[in-house]
Coordinates of C-alpha atoms and ligand atoms in Angstrom, one line a residue:
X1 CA -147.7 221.9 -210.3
X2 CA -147.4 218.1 -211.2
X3 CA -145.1 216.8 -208.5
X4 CA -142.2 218.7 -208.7
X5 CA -142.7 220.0 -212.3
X6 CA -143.9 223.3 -212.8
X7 CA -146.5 223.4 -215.9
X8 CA -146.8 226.2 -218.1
X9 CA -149.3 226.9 -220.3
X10 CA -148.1 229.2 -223.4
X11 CA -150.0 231.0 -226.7
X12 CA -149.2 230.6 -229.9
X13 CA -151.3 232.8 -231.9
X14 CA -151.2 235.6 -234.7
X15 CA -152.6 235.9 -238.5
X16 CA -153.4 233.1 -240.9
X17 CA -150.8 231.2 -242.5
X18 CA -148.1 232.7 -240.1
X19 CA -146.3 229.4 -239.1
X20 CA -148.5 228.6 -235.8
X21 CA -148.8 225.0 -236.8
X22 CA -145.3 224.5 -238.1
X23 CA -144.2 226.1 -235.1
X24 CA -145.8 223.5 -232.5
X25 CA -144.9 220.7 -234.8
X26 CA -141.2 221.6 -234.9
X27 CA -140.8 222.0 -231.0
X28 CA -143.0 219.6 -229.8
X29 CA -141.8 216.5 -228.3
X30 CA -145.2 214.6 -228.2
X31 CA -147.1 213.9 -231.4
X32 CA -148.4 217.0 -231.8
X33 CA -152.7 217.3 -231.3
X34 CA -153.5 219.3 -234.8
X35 CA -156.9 219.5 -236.6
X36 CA -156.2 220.8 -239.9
X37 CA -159.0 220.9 -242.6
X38 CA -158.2 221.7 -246.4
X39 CA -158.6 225.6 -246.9
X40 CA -161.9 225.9 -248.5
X41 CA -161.0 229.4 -249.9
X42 CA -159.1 228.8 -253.3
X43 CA -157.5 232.6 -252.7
X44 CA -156.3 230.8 -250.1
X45 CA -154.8 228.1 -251.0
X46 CA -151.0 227.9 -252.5
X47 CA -148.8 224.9 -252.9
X48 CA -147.0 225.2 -250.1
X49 CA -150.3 225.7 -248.0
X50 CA -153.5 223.1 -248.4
X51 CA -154.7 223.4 -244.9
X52 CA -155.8 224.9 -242.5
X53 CA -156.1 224.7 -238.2
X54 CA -159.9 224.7 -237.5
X55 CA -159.8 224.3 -234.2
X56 CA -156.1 224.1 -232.1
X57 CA -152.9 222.4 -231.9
X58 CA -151.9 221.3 -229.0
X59 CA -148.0 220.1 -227.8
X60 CA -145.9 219.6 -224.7
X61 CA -141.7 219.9 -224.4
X62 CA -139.6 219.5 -221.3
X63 CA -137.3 222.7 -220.5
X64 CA -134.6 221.4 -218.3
X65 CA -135.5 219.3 -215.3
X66 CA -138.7 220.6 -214.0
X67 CA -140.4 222.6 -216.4
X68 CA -143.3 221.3 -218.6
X69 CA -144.5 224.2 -221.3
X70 CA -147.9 223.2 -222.8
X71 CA -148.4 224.9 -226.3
X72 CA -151.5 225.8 -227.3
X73 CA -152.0 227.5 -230.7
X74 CA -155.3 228.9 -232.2
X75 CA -156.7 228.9 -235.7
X76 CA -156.0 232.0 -237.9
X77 CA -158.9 232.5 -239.9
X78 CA -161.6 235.2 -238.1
X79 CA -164.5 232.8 -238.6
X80 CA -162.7 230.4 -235.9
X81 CA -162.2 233.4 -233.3
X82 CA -163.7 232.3 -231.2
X83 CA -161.2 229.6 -230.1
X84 CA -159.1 232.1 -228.9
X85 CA -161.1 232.2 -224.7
X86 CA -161.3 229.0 -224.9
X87 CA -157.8 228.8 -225.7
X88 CA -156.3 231.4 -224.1
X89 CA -157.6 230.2 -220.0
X90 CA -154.7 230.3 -217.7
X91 CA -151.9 231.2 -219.8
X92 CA -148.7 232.2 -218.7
X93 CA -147.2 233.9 -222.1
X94 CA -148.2 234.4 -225.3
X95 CA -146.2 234.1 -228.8
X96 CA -147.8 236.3 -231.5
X97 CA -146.7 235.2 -234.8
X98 CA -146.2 237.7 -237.5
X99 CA -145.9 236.7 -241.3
X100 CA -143.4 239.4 -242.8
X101 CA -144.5 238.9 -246.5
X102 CA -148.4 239.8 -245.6
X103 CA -149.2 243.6 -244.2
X104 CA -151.8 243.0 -242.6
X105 CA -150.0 240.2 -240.1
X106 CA -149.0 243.2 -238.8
X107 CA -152.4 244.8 -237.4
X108 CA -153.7 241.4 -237.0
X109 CA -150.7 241.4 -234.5
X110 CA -151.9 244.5 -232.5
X111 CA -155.3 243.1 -232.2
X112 CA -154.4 240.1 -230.6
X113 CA -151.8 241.7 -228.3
X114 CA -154.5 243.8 -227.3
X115 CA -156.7 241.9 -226.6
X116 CA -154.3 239.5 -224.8
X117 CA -153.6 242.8 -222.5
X118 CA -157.5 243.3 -221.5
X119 CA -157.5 240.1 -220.1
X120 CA -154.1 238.7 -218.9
X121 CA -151.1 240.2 -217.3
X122 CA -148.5 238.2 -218.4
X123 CA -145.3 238.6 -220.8
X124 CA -145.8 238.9 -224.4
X125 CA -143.8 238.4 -227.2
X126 CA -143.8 239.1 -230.7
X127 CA -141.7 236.5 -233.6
X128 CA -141.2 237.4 -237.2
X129 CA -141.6 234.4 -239.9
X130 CA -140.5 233.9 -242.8
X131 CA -137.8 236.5 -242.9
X132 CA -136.4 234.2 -245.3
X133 CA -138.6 235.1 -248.4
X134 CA -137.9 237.1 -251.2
X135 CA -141.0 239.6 -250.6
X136 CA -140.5 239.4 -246.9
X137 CA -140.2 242.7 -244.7
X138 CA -136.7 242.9 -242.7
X139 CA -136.8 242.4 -239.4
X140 CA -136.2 246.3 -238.8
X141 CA -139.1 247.4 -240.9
X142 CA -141.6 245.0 -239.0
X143 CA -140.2 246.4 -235.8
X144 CA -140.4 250.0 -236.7
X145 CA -144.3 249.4 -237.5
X146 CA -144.8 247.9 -234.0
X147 CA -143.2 250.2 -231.9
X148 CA -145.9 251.7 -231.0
X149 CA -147.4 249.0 -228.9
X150 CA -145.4 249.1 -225.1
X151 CA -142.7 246.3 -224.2
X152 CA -142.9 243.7 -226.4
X153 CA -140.2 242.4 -227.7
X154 CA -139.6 241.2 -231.3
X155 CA -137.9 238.3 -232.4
X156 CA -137.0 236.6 -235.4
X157 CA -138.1 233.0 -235.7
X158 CA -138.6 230.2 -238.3
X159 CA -140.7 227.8 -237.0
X160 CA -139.1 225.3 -239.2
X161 CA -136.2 225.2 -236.7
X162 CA -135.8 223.7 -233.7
X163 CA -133.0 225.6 -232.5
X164 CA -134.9 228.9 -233.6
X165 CA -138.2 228.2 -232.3
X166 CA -136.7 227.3 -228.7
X167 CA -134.6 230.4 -228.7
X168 CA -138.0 232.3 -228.6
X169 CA -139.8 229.9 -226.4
X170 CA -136.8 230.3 -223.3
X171 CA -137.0 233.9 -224.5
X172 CA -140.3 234.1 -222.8
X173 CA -140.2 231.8 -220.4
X174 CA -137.5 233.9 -218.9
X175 CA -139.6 236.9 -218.7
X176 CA -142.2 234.5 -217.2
X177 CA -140.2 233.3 -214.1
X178 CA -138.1 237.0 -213.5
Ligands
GTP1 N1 -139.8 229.9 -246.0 C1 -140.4 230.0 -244.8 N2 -141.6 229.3 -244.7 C2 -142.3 229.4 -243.6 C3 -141.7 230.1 -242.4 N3 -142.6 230.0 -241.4 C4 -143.6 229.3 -241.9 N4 -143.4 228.9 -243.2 C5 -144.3 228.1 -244.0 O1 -145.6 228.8 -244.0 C6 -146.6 227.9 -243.9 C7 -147.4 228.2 -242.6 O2 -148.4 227.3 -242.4 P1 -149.0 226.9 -241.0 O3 -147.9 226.4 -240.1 O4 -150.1 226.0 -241.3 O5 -149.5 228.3 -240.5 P2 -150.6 228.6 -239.4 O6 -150.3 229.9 -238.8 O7 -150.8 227.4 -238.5 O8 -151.9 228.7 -240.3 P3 -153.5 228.7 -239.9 O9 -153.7 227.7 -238.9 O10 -154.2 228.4 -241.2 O11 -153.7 230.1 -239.5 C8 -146.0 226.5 -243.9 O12 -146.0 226.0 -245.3 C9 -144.6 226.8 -243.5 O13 -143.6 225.8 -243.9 C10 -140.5 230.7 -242.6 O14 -139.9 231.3 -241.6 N5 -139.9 230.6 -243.8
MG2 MG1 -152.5 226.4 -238.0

């Protein structure tokens, strides 16, 4: 608490490339904190994506009157894993990104909701990017594959949007204060 406002602290994590940058950017109302290097892998690398978060982003937004939500997001690639503790103390909720034009956002996905659950009891929620593509997954598909893991949601979102990115935001901060 910071006077009367109630501060949460939210996740934004999930595979490389999955929009956790563009996400944090779009909803932020601060200048966004971001440390972005250029992708030194030229596999890597397309067009539409030079860089790459090396360390976190960090931004804040007001949610009515007394709510603060601090967003922190971590870096994708596994080299910078281990951001994720020092990222992840005293959250409240967690937004996994997954990428539905790359398979393997999927598992990655899994892992980190795992391993989320070892250490935190708090809501979870999983948002779909880039449903928009031509070689995406639909929004089914990618759900089918992660019904296995227990109550988590899934979501669509383009972190593009404002409107879309705060529909999944008071998504979970609903199941945060219920
Ligand atoms: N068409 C489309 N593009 C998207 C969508 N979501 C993200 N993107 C694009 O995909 C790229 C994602 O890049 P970042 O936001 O840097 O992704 P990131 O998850 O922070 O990446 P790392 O930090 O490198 O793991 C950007 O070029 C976005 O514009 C979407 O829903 N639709
Ligand atoms: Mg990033």
């Amino acid at each position: 608490m910071v006077g009367n406002k109630k501060v949460f602290k939210i996740l934004i994590t999930g595979s490389f490339g999955s929009g956790k940058t563009t996400f944090v950017k779009t909803i932020s109302e601060i200048d966004p904190l971001l440390t972005e290097k250029n992708i030194s892998r030229p596999e890597r690398r397309t067009e539409d994506k030079q860089t790459t978060t090396v360390a976190m982003d960090m931004g804040k937004l007001k949610v009515g009157n007394d709510i603060e939500v601090h967003l922190f997001s971590t870096p994708g690639q596994e080299r910078f894993e281990f951001m994720f503790d020092i990222l992840s103390k005293g959250i409240l909720g967690a937004i996994i990104l997954v990428d539905a034009t790359n398979n393997e956002s999927i598992e990655v996905a899994e892992n980190l909701a795992k391993k989320i659950r070892e250490k935190f009891d708090i809501p979870i929620l999983y948002a779909v990017t880039k449903l928009d593509l031509p070689n995406a997954k639909s929004l089914e598909e990618i759900k089918a594959f992660l019904s296995t893991i227990e109550d988590i949601s899934v979501e669509p979102l383009d972190p593009r949007d404002k409107e879309s990115g705060k529909e999944v935001l008071v998504k979970l901060l609903s199941k945060i204060v219920s």
